[in-house]
Short mmCIF file of C-alpha atoms in Angstrom, two decimals:
data_model
loop_
_atom_site.label_atom_id
_atom_site.label_comp_id
_atom_site.label_asym_id
_atom_site.label_seq_id
_atom_site.Cartn_x
_atom_site.Cartn_y
_atom_site.Cartn_z
CA MET A 1 -6.81 -29.63 0.22
CA ASP A 2 -3.49 -31.43 0.34
CA TRP A 3 -0.14 -29.91 -0.44
CA SER A 4 0.34 -31.12 -4.02
CA SER A 5 -3.06 -29.98 -5.24
CA TRP A 6 -2.63 -26.65 -3.43
CA TRP A 7 0.73 -26.25 -5.14
CA SER A 8 -0.60 -27.13 -8.58
CA THR A 9 -3.30 -24.49 -8.16
CA TYR A 10 -1.22 -21.74 -6.66
CA SER A 11 2.37 -22.34 -7.79
CA THR A 12 2.19 -19.70 -10.53
CA LEU A 13 0.92 -17.17 -8.01
CA VAL A 14 3.64 -18.00 -5.48
CA LEU A 15 6.38 -17.79 -8.10
CA SER A 16 4.91 -14.51 -9.37
CA ILE A 17 5.16 -13.01 -5.89
CA GLY A 18 8.87 -13.80 -5.91
CA VAL A 19 9.45 -12.62 -9.48
CA TYR A 20 7.57 -9.36 -8.96
CA GLY A 21 9.42 -8.90 -5.66
CA LEU A 22 12.60 -8.96 -7.76
CA MET A 23 11.07 -6.52 -10.24
CA ALA A 24 10.07 -4.10 -7.46
CA ILE A 25 13.61 -4.33 -6.07
CA SER A 26 15.05 -3.66 -9.52
CA ILE A 27 13.17 -0.36 -9.76
CA TYR A 28 13.92 0.42 -6.11
CA ILE A 29 17.65 0.52 -6.98
CA THR A 30 17.25 3.32 -9.51
CA LEU A 31 14.72 5.14 -7.31
CA SER A 32 17.13 5.00 -4.37
CA CYS A 33 19.61 6.81 -6.60
CA GLY A 34 17.02 9.45 -7.47
CA LEU A 35 16.35 8.15 -10.98
CA LEU A 36 12.77 7.75 -12.16
CA SER A 37 13.47 5.06 -14.76
CA LEU A 38 10.56 3.12 -16.25
CA ALA A 39 12.67 0.82 -18.42
CA ASN A 40 12.53 -2.16 -16.06
CA ALA A 41 9.56 -3.84 -17.73
CA ALA A 42 11.48 -3.69 -21.01
CA PHE A 43 14.62 -5.11 -19.38
CA MET A 44 12.46 -7.89 -17.95
CA GLY A 45 11.14 -8.51 -21.46
CA ILE A 46 14.64 -8.70 -22.92
CA GLY A 47 15.67 -11.13 -20.18
CA SER A 48 12.55 -13.26 -20.79
CA TYR A 49 12.99 -13.49 -24.54
CA VAL A 50 16.74 -14.08 -24.45
CA SER A 51 16.52 -16.87 -21.90
CA ALA A 52 13.46 -18.47 -23.54
CA VAL A 53 15.13 -18.45 -26.95
CA ALA A 54 18.26 -19.87 -25.33
CA THR A 55 16.46 -22.89 -23.86
CA MET A 56 14.00 -23.42 -26.76
CA GLN A 57 16.08 -22.84 -29.87
CA PHE A 58 19.62 -23.38 -28.71
CA GLU A 59 18.79 -25.96 -26.04
CA LEU A 60 21.16 -24.38 -23.57
CA PRO A 61 20.98 -25.45 -19.93
CA PHE A 62 18.64 -23.38 -17.79
CA SER A 63 21.44 -21.89 -15.69
CA LEU A 64 23.24 -20.59 -18.77
CA ALA A 65 19.98 -19.27 -20.19
CA LEU A 66 19.33 -17.35 -16.97
CA LEU A 67 22.85 -15.95 -17.08
CA LEU A 68 22.31 -14.73 -20.65
CA GLY A 69 18.93 -13.35 -19.63
CA THR A 70 20.68 -11.36 -16.89
CA LEU A 71 23.66 -10.16 -18.90
CA THR A 72 21.92 -9.08 -22.13
CA PRO A 73 19.70 -6.39 -20.54
CA SER A 74 22.71 -5.23 -18.49
CA VAL A 75 24.70 -4.62 -21.66
CA VAL A 76 21.73 -2.87 -23.25
CA ALA A 77 21.40 -0.72 -20.11
CA LEU A 78 25.07 0.15 -20.27
CA ILE A 79 24.69 1.32 -23.87
CA ILE A 80 21.48 3.32 -23.53
CA GLY A 81 22.36 4.51 -20.01
CA VAL A 82 25.19 6.77 -21.15
CA PRO A 83 22.98 9.13 -23.18
CA VAL A 84 19.69 8.61 -21.30
CA LEU A 85 21.01 9.25 -17.79
CA ARG A 86 21.90 12.80 -18.74
CA LEU A 87 18.17 13.36 -18.24
CA SER A 88 16.43 13.48 -14.92
CA GLY A 89 12.95 13.60 -13.44
CA VAL A 90 10.01 13.26 -15.81
CA TYR A 91 12.27 13.58 -18.86
CA LEU A 92 14.11 10.44 -17.83
CA ALA A 93 10.75 8.74 -17.24
CA MET A 94 9.61 9.69 -20.77
CA ALA A 95 12.86 8.53 -22.39
CA THR A 96 12.82 5.18 -20.60
CA LEU A 97 9.14 4.65 -21.45
CA GLY A 98 10.08 5.36 -25.06
CA PHE A 99 12.82 2.76 -24.84
CA GLY A 100 10.22 0.30 -23.51
CA GLU A 101 8.02 0.92 -26.56
CA VAL A 102 11.01 0.31 -28.85
CA VAL A 103 11.66 -3.04 -27.17
CA ARG A 104 8.00 -4.02 -27.44
CA VAL A 105 7.82 -3.12 -31.13
CA VAL A 106 11.07 -4.95 -31.88
CA ALA A 107 9.75 -8.07 -30.12
CA LEU A 108 6.54 -7.70 -32.13
CA ASN A 109 8.36 -7.72 -35.45
CA LEU A 110 11.27 -10.14 -35.06
CA ASP A 111 10.95 -13.74 -36.16
CA ILE A 112 13.06 -15.15 -33.38
CA THR A 113 10.68 -13.73 -30.74
CA GLY A 114 7.67 -15.19 -32.53
CA GLY A 115 6.30 -11.79 -33.57
CA PRO A 116 2.84 -10.89 -32.30
CA LEU A 117 2.12 -14.50 -31.33
CA GLY A 118 5.08 -14.54 -28.99
CA LEU A 119 6.73 -17.71 -27.80
CA ASN A 120 4.71 -20.74 -26.78
CA GLY A 121 5.71 -23.98 -25.13
CA ILE A 122 8.59 -22.60 -23.12
CA PRO A 123 9.85 -25.48 -20.97
CA LEU A 124 8.68 -25.28 -17.35
CA LEU A 125 12.07 -25.25 -15.69
CA THR A 126 11.65 -22.73 -12.87
CA GLU A 127 11.42 -24.44 -9.49
CA TRP A 128 10.28 -22.63 -6.35
CA TRP A 129 13.80 -22.72 -4.95
CA HIS A 130 15.28 -21.04 -8.03
CA VAL A 131 13.16 -17.98 -7.33
CA LEU A 132 13.91 -18.12 -3.62
CA LEU A 133 17.65 -18.45 -4.26
CA ALA A 134 17.61 -15.53 -6.72
CA LEU A 135 15.78 -13.39 -4.16
CA ILE A 136 18.21 -14.30 -1.37
CA LEU A 137 21.29 -13.62 -3.50
CA VAL A 138 19.93 -10.29 -4.74
CA LEU A 139 19.00 -9.25 -1.20
CA ILE A 140 22.45 -10.16 0.15
CA LEU A 141 24.14 -8.24 -2.67
CA LEU A 142 22.02 -5.13 -2.28
CA ASN A 143 22.17 -5.18 1.50
CA ALA A 144 25.96 -5.24 1.29
CA LEU A 145 25.96 -2.36 -1.20
CA ARG A 146 23.55 -0.34 0.95
CA HIS A 147 26.01 -0.37 3.82
CA SER A 148 29.03 0.59 1.73
CA LYS A 149 30.26 3.73 0.02
CA ILE A 150 28.13 2.77 -3.01
CA GLY A 151 24.89 2.81 -1.04
CA ARG A 152 25.84 6.08 0.62
CA ALA A 153 26.65 7.54 -2.80
CA PHE A 154 23.19 6.45 -4.10
CA GLU A 155 21.54 8.17 -1.15
CA ALA A 156 23.69 11.28 -1.45
CA ILE A 157 22.88 11.60 -5.16
CA ARG A 158 19.16 11.23 -4.45
CA GLU A 159 19.29 13.96 -1.82
CA ASP A 160 21.53 16.47 -3.58
CA GLU A 161 23.36 15.51 -6.73
CA THR A 162 25.44 18.70 -6.90
CA ALA A 163 26.64 18.37 -3.32
CA ALA A 164 27.44 14.70 -3.97
CA ARG A 165 29.52 15.57 -7.03
CA LEU A 166 31.41 18.22 -5.10
CA MET A 167 32.29 15.59 -2.49
CA GLY A 168 34.20 13.81 -5.25
CA ILE A 169 31.53 11.25 -6.17
CA ALA A 170 31.56 10.42 -9.89
CA THR A 171 27.79 10.77 -10.02
CA HIS A 172 27.35 9.70 -13.64
CA HIS A 173 29.23 6.43 -13.01
CA ILE A 174 27.23 5.69 -9.88
CA LYS A 175 23.94 6.40 -11.66
CA LEU A 176 24.98 4.14 -14.52
CA LEU A 177 25.83 1.42 -12.00
CA ALA A 178 22.34 1.70 -10.47
CA PHE A 179 20.73 1.57 -13.91
CA VAL A 180 22.72 -1.50 -15.03
CA LEU A 181 22.18 -3.30 -11.71
CA GLY A 182 18.43 -2.69 -12.00
CA ALA A 183 18.48 -4.04 -15.56
CA ALA A 184 20.38 -7.17 -14.51
CA ILE A 185 17.90 -7.98 -11.75
CA ALA A 186 14.94 -7.28 -14.04
CA GLY A 187 16.50 -9.58 -16.66
CA LEU A 188 16.98 -12.34 -14.11
CA ALA A 189 13.36 -11.97 -12.99
CA GLY A 190 12.31 -12.14 -16.66
CA GLY A 191 14.27 -15.34 -17.26
CA LEU A 192 12.69 -17.01 -14.23
CA ASN A 193 9.25 -15.73 -15.23
CA ALA A 194 9.46 -17.06 -18.78
CA HIS A 195 10.15 -20.59 -17.56
CA TYR A 196 7.01 -21.03 -15.51
CA THR A 197 4.44 -19.05 -17.51
CA PHE A 198 4.83 -21.28 -20.59
CA THR A 199 4.13 -18.36 -22.97
CA LEU A 200 5.56 -14.93 -23.70
CA SER A 201 4.08 -12.16 -25.79
CA PRO A 202 5.27 -8.61 -26.47
CA GLY A 203 2.24 -7.13 -24.68
CA ASN A 204 3.47 -8.52 -21.35
CA PHE A 205 6.23 -5.93 -21.16
CA GLY A 206 4.55 -2.71 -22.22
CA PHE A 207 3.49 0.50 -20.53
CA GLU A 208 1.02 -1.12 -18.14
CA ASN A 209 3.62 -3.46 -16.74
CA ALA A 210 6.15 -0.62 -16.38
CA VAL A 211 3.67 1.36 -14.31
CA ASP A 212 2.68 -1.70 -12.26
CA ILE A 213 6.31 -2.24 -11.28
CA LEU A 214 6.70 1.38 -10.23
CA THR A 215 3.46 1.10 -8.23
CA MET A 216 4.82 -1.93 -6.36
CA ALA A 217 7.90 -0.06 -5.17
CA VAL A 218 6.04 3.13 -4.30
CA LEU A 219 3.24 1.25 -2.52
CA GLY A 220 5.64 -0.89 -0.52
CA GLY A 221 7.93 2.00 0.32
CA ILE A 222 11.45 2.71 -0.84
CA GLN A 223 13.12 3.24 2.53
CA GLY A 224 14.68 -0.19 2.38
CA LEU A 225 14.59 -3.59 0.72
CA ILE A 226 11.52 -4.90 2.56
CA GLY A 227 9.14 -2.29 1.16
CA PRO A 228 9.50 -3.27 -2.52
CA LEU A 229 9.17 -6.98 -1.65
CA LEU A 230 5.98 -6.26 0.25
CA GLY A 231 4.66 -4.05 -2.56
CA GLY A 232 5.41 -6.73 -5.15
CA ALA A 233 3.53 -9.31 -3.10
CA ILE A 234 0.51 -7.05 -2.52
CA ILE A 235 0.10 -5.97 -6.14
CA THR A 236 0.42 -9.60 -7.26
CA LEU A 237 -2.05 -10.90 -4.68
CA LEU A 238 -4.62 -8.11 -4.70
CA PRO A 239 -6.43 -9.12 -7.92
CA GLU A 240 -6.66 -12.69 -6.59
CA LEU A 241 -7.94 -11.65 -3.18
CA LEU A 242 -10.54 -9.38 -4.78
CA ARG A 243 -11.75 -12.12 -7.13
CA SER A 244 -15.15 -12.24 -5.41
CA LEU A 245 -15.84 -8.66 -6.58
CA GLU A 246 -15.69 -9.92 -10.16
CA GLU A 247 -15.93 -7.09 -12.68
CA PHE A 248 -15.33 -4.46 -9.98
CA ARG A 249 -12.06 -5.88 -8.87
CA MET A 250 -9.80 -3.62 -10.95
CA ALA A 251 -11.72 -0.62 -9.63
CA ALA A 252 -11.33 -1.86 -6.05
CA ASN A 253 -7.65 -2.43 -6.78
CA GLY A 254 -7.34 1.22 -7.80
CA VAL A 255 -9.24 2.48 -4.77
CA ILE A 256 -6.95 0.56 -2.42
CA LEU A 257 -3.88 2.02 -4.13
CA ILE A 258 -5.22 5.57 -3.87
CA ALA A 259 -6.01 5.05 -0.19
CA VAL A 260 -2.51 3.77 0.54
CA VAL A 261 -0.80 6.61 -1.29
CA LEU A 262 -3.05 9.18 0.43
CA PHE A 263 -2.66 7.91 3.96
CA LEU A 264 0.79 6.31 3.82
CA PRO A 265 2.73 8.58 1.47
CA GLN A 266 6.07 6.92 2.28
CA GLY A 267 4.66 3.50 1.41
CA ILE A 268 3.48 0.70 3.64
CA TRP A 269 6.91 -0.23 4.98
CA ASP A 270 8.23 2.95 6.54
CA PRO A 271 10.63 2.29 9.45
CA ARG A 272 10.51 5.94 10.52
CA ARG A 273 6.74 5.87 10.95
CA PHE A 274 7.00 2.61 12.92
CA ARG A 275 9.52 4.29 15.23
CA ARG A 276 7.19 7.26 15.69
CA TRP A 277 4.33 4.92 16.59
CA LEU A 278 6.49 3.11 19.11
CA LYS A 279 7.52 6.42 20.66
CA LYS A 280 3.92 7.58 20.85
CA ARG A 281 2.86 4.36 22.51
CA ALA A 282 5.74 4.62 24.99
CA THR A 283 4.74 8.16 25.97
CA HIS A 284 1.08 7.07 26.36
CA VAL A 285 2.15 4.32 28.72
CA ASP A 286 4.27 6.75 30.72
CA ALA A 287 1.36 9.13 31.05
CA MET B 1 48.11 27.89 -4.55
CA LEU B 2 44.95 29.11 -6.28
CA THR B 3 45.02 31.73 -9.01
CA LEU B 4 42.22 33.36 -10.94
CA ASP B 5 43.63 35.17 -13.95
CA ARG B 6 41.34 37.68 -15.67
CA VAL B 7 38.32 35.48 -15.08
CA SER B 8 35.02 36.72 -16.48
CA CYS B 9 31.64 35.13 -16.34
CA HIS B 10 28.57 36.21 -18.30
CA PHE B 11 25.06 34.85 -17.93
CA GLY B 12 23.27 35.91 -21.08
CA GLY B 13 23.71 39.67 -21.10
CA VAL B 14 24.55 39.91 -17.40
CA THR B 15 28.19 40.15 -16.43
CA ALA B 16 28.57 38.35 -13.11
CA LEU B 17 32.36 38.60 -12.98
CA ASP B 18 34.51 41.00 -14.95
CA GLN B 19 38.26 40.37 -15.32
CA VAL B 20 38.74 39.07 -11.79
CA ASN B 21 42.30 38.45 -10.60
CA LEU B 22 42.80 36.68 -7.29
CA THR B 23 45.68 34.79 -5.74
CA VAL B 24 45.31 32.65 -2.64
CA LEU B 25 48.65 31.62 -1.14
CA GLU B 26 49.32 28.36 0.61
CA GLY B 27 48.50 28.44 4.32
CA GLN B 28 46.51 31.65 3.99
CA VAL B 29 43.09 32.51 5.35
CA PHE B 30 41.75 34.56 2.48
CA GLY B 31 38.53 36.52 2.71
CA LEU B 32 36.27 37.66 -0.10
CA ILE B 33 33.71 40.27 0.84
CA GLY B 34 31.28 42.41 -1.07
CA PRO B 35 27.64 43.49 -1.17
CA ASN B 36 24.89 41.01 -1.98
CA GLY B 37 24.84 40.07 -5.65
CA ALA B 38 28.44 41.13 -6.20
CA GLY B 39 29.32 37.69 -7.63
CA LYS B 40 31.08 36.09 -4.67
CA THR B 41 29.39 32.70 -4.85
CA THR B 42 29.95 32.70 -8.62
CA VAL B 43 33.69 32.71 -7.86
CA PHE B 44 33.27 29.52 -5.78
CA ASN B 45 31.06 27.91 -8.41
CA LEU B 46 33.73 28.52 -11.05
CA ILE B 47 36.51 27.14 -8.86
CA THR B 48 34.53 23.97 -8.12
CA GLY B 49 33.66 23.49 -11.79
CA LEU B 50 29.88 23.86 -11.52
CA PHE B 51 30.07 25.94 -14.68
CA PRO B 52 32.97 27.18 -16.82
CA PRO B 53 34.16 30.80 -16.91
CA SER B 54 33.39 32.77 -20.07
CA GLU B 55 37.05 33.73 -20.25
CA GLY B 56 40.18 33.64 -18.14
CA GLN B 57 42.29 31.01 -16.46
CA LEU B 58 41.88 29.13 -13.17
CA THR B 59 44.87 27.29 -11.75
CA PHE B 60 45.27 25.25 -8.60
CA GLN B 61 48.75 24.15 -7.52
CA GLY B 62 50.11 25.09 -10.91
CA GLN B 63 47.57 23.09 -12.89
CA SER B 64 44.62 24.43 -14.83
CA LEU B 65 41.16 23.62 -13.50
CA LEU B 66 39.44 24.45 -16.77
CA GLY B 67 37.54 21.60 -18.35
CA LEU B 68 37.75 19.38 -15.27
CA ALA B 69 34.54 17.79 -13.97
CA SER B 70 33.48 18.87 -10.47
CA HIS B 71 34.26 15.51 -8.90
CA HIS B 72 37.78 15.59 -10.36
CA ILE B 73 38.34 19.05 -8.94
CA ALA B 74 37.19 17.69 -5.57
CA THR B 75 39.74 14.87 -5.77
CA ARG B 76 42.47 17.41 -6.54
CA GLY B 77 41.89 18.71 -3.01
CA ILE B 78 39.25 21.43 -3.09
CA ALA B 79 36.26 21.06 -0.77
CA ARG B 80 33.52 23.56 -0.09
CA THR B 81 30.47 24.48 1.93
CA PHE B 82 27.38 26.20 0.57
CA GLN B 83 25.70 29.50 1.26
CA ASN B 84 22.28 27.84 1.07
CA ILE B 85 23.14 24.73 3.09
CA ARG B 86 23.21 21.55 0.99
CA LEU B 87 23.43 18.69 3.44
CA PHE B 88 22.02 15.22 2.86
CA SER B 89 19.22 15.96 5.27
CA GLU B 90 17.70 12.47 5.41
CA MET B 91 21.06 10.94 6.31
CA THR B 92 22.64 10.80 9.76
CA LEU B 93 25.35 13.23 10.81
CA ILE B 94 28.04 10.58 10.67
CA ASP B 95 26.93 9.32 7.24
CA ASN B 96 27.05 12.88 5.91
CA VAL B 97 30.67 13.10 7.02
CA ILE B 98 31.53 9.65 5.63
CA VAL B 99 30.12 10.66 2.22
CA GLY B 100 32.80 13.38 2.32
CA MET B 101 35.40 10.60 2.56
CA HIS B 102 34.06 8.82 -0.52
CA THR B 103 37.22 9.18 -2.61
CA HIS B 104 39.44 7.99 0.23
CA LEU B 105 37.58 4.69 0.65
CA ASN B 106 39.41 2.68 -1.95
CA TYR B 107 37.82 -0.73 -1.66
CA LEU B 108 36.01 -2.27 -4.63
CA ILE B 109 32.39 -3.34 -4.92
CA TRP B 110 33.39 -6.95 -4.36
CA ASP B 111 35.09 -6.09 -1.09
CA ALA B 112 31.77 -4.72 0.12
CA VAL B 113 29.78 -7.74 -1.10
CA LEU B 114 32.20 -10.28 0.37
CA LYS B 115 32.91 -8.14 3.45
CA THR B 116 36.66 -8.56 3.02
CA PRO B 117 39.11 -7.36 5.71
CA ARG B 118 39.96 -4.40 3.47
CA PHE B 119 36.28 -3.35 3.46
CA ARG B 120 35.87 -3.81 7.20
CA THR B 121 39.03 -1.90 8.10
CA SER B 122 38.41 1.05 5.83
CA GLU B 123 34.76 1.34 6.93
CA ARG B 124 35.78 1.13 10.59
CA GLU B 125 38.51 3.73 10.16
CA ALA B 126 36.17 6.01 8.22
CA ARG B 127 33.60 5.81 11.03
CA ALA B 128 36.22 6.61 13.66
CA GLN B 129 37.58 9.56 11.67
CA ALA B 130 34.08 10.86 11.00
CA GLN B 131 33.32 10.71 14.71
CA GLN B 132 36.51 12.70 15.42
CA LEU B 133 35.54 15.32 12.86
CA LEU B 134 32.08 15.61 14.42
CA HIS B 135 33.78 16.18 17.78
CA ARG B 136 36.03 18.77 16.24
CA VAL B 137 33.08 20.87 15.06
CA GLY B 138 31.18 20.28 18.30
CA LEU B 139 28.60 17.78 17.05
CA GLY B 140 30.08 14.62 18.53
CA ASP B 141 27.21 13.89 20.92
CA SER B 142 24.56 12.63 18.52
CA PRO B 143 26.19 11.10 15.44
CA LEU B 144 23.02 9.16 14.55
CA GLU B 145 20.72 12.18 14.49
CA LEU B 146 19.39 13.12 11.04
CA ALA B 147 21.13 16.12 9.52
CA GLY B 148 17.78 17.75 8.70
CA ASN B 149 16.92 17.93 12.41
CA LEU B 150 19.89 20.14 13.26
CA SER B 151 19.61 23.85 13.97
CA TYR B 152 20.76 26.21 11.26
CA GLY B 153 24.07 26.94 12.96
CA ASN B 154 24.81 23.27 13.54
CA GLN B 155 24.00 22.47 9.91
CA ARG B 156 26.72 24.90 8.89
CA LYS B 157 29.14 23.21 11.26
CA LEU B 158 28.23 19.81 9.84
CA GLU B 159 28.92 21.11 6.33
CA ILE B 160 32.40 22.12 7.48
CA ALA B 161 32.97 18.65 8.96
CA ARG B 162 31.79 17.02 5.71
CA ALA B 163 34.12 19.22 3.67
CA LEU B 164 37.05 18.46 5.99
CA ALA B 165 36.35 14.73 5.60
CA ALA B 166 37.56 15.00 2.01
CA ARG B 167 40.98 15.98 3.44
CA PRO B 168 41.16 19.08 1.25
CA LYS B 169 44.21 21.24 0.62
CA LEU B 170 41.97 24.22 -0.01
CA LEU B 171 38.73 24.73 1.92
CA LEU B 172 36.12 27.08 0.45
CA LEU B 173 33.66 28.40 3.03
CA ASP B 174 30.61 30.22 1.66
CA GLU B 175 29.26 32.38 4.48
CA PRO B 176 30.19 29.95 7.25
CA VAL B 177 28.55 31.96 10.05
CA ALA B 178 25.46 33.35 8.32
CA GLY B 179 22.47 33.00 10.61
CA MET B 180 24.55 32.06 13.65
CA ASN B 181 24.40 33.68 17.09
CA ALA B 182 27.47 35.23 18.71
CA THR B 183 28.45 32.11 20.67
CA GLU B 184 28.24 29.91 17.59
CA LYS B 185 30.27 32.42 15.61
CA ASN B 186 33.00 32.30 18.24
CA THR B 187 33.22 28.50 18.10
CA VAL B 188 33.46 28.55 14.28
CA MET B 189 36.10 31.27 14.54
CA ALA B 190 38.12 29.13 16.95
CA LEU B 191 37.67 26.14 14.63
CA ILE B 192 38.98 28.04 11.61
CA GLU B 193 41.93 29.20 13.68
CA THR B 194 42.85 25.59 14.47
CA LEU B 195 42.52 24.72 10.76
CA HIS B 196 44.85 27.59 9.98
CA GLN B 197 47.34 26.29 12.54
CA ASP B 198 47.15 22.91 10.79
CA GLN B 199 48.35 24.64 7.59
CA LEU B 200 45.04 24.27 5.76
CA THR B 201 44.44 27.00 3.21
CA VAL B 202 41.03 28.61 3.73
CA PHE B 203 39.18 30.82 1.27
CA MET B 204 36.00 32.26 2.70
CA ILE B 205 33.12 34.46 1.68
CA GLU B 206 31.56 36.21 4.65
CA HIS B 207 29.49 39.25 5.51
CA ASP B 208 30.36 39.44 9.19
CA MET B 209 33.11 42.07 9.34
CA ARG B 210 34.36 41.22 12.82
CA PHE B 211 34.71 37.60 11.68
CA VAL B 212 36.53 38.42 8.42
CA MET B 213 38.79 41.06 9.93
CA GLY B 214 39.65 38.81 12.86
CA LEU B 215 40.56 35.74 10.84
CA CYS B 216 41.81 36.68 7.39
CA ASP B 217 45.32 37.78 6.53
CA THR B 218 44.23 39.02 3.11
CA VAL B 219 40.85 40.37 2.10
CA ALA B 220 39.55 41.11 -1.39
CA VAL B 221 36.48 43.20 -2.07
CA LEU B 222 34.17 42.37 -4.95
CA ASN B 223 31.59 44.89 -6.17
CA PHE B 224 29.45 44.46 -9.29
CA GLY B 225 31.70 41.66 -10.50
CA ARG B 226 34.96 43.58 -10.15
CA ILE B 227 37.68 43.40 -7.53
CA ILE B 228 37.85 46.95 -6.20
CA ALA B 229 40.43 46.42 -3.48
CA GLN B 230 42.72 43.77 -2.08
CA GLY B 231 45.02 43.82 0.92
CA SER B 232 45.35 43.38 4.66
CA PRO B 233 42.18 43.79 6.75
CA SER B 234 43.31 47.14 8.13
CA ALA B 235 44.15 48.50 4.68
CA ILE B 236 40.76 47.36 3.40
CA GLN B 237 38.94 48.98 6.30
CA SER B 238 40.45 52.37 5.51
CA ASN B 239 40.17 52.11 1.72
CA PRO B 240 37.79 54.87 0.56
CA ALA B 241 36.49 52.88 -2.42
CA VAL B 242 35.54 50.01 -0.13
CA ILE B 243 33.92 52.30 2.39
CA GLU B 244 31.85 53.84 -0.33
CA ALA B 245 30.85 50.53 -1.92
CA TYR B 246 30.27 48.45 1.10
CA LEU B 247 31.41 49.30 4.58
CA GLY B 248 29.87 52.78 4.44
CA GLN B 249 26.42 51.23 4.17
CA GLU B 250 26.96 49.12 7.26
CA ASP B 251 26.98 50.47 10.79
CA THR B 252 30.64 49.79 11.44
#
């Protein structure tokens, strides 16, 4: 099989790996700050619709459409974040899931989003390097934040919010920052996604998608940026790799996930476990 | 420097603090003692704004602390440690201390993203200062160890280093030597003496009488939410009300 036919078969899959890598990173940001927020699928949906409407109806250039697709969910996150982030744990999860339902129902009933039929014939503008560039920029940004006072504040809040606040950290501002940043990245991923899938429908951004995104981050591991990327790739590829199992493939998918969570509770990418393995091996060699 | 004026605190029907008056003067090492459940930690929680008093006034350097959020109180110059240690246990020792410096790192997000000179200098200085603080409390040898792996005594020392990193004017120590052996107690005692020499005001809650009597210039005794005595360590030791409420039950 030559390159161009391989690409025409698998380009959607390759781009999806990148886009869902971004989605897993977007939820990793809030998780790293101790927030169990399940709104990212909805933010992705907002980003998808806004950017698709921008290119289809207003004929804006793709770059501007992506920018709008990134900014709109960020503004929404800023508005709902103030009341919602007073909650924590499962209550925050419930509230953000509820927000996701609201977004889905709104998309289902508006004319501009095409109602239940969704949007069709979205121009195919996303090139492979757009996704790659978005990933690289997001990784550079987050890596810089991780090694600054912001990243340390995220970690401190996750470990002990009260202690963090008493160290002078404005915890509610930092949590809001994490929430908005996650929404921006999810919106960007949505904008890129809309312009290679050709169609959008409200069902794409519901409960199932929200849980899938969480699964990616948890499966990959949230000790760093590599884990979510890996998790995004695995969850995207698994159904394709298990295609030969036909109707059993979703069941096999589930079994694999349970096995990973049981035996690798910190996720697949866990630098601490790797270090332990190395140590063990070193001591074996010494003995 | 710090004044509690007729401060009361009720939780439902329980009165944790009843009309408490306390004054901590600048440069003092002030001790608060009392039996378990007397309400000592509640005093610290009120000062640091974790919850508001039911009535009364709290002032720090002439300004009221009422209605201020905890992180604002911290930036005013009050840092604390915790009775039930609250370190960031999955973070390294040095990162724990640098979190304490959070409000003194005044670069913006963009400085971090673009790695500007301002970001590099302040991060480098923070790291150097944190290392010095670790040395000061005797933990300078393994700055990259995880805080959760430290012994109990060393965790308490790390909490002191983290609190000092905020460059406080008033340091609140909640049972700084609980669970420590005699040697560790002596090093913490020497540390607090050097802090006192550096003019830092220290307000501590402690059960260890030798420790309190050796360090503090003023001691207040809290029993069932009320201050029953206040004065110099020697006066407190011979106060009959205190002996009855507290010291009499101990083998001193």
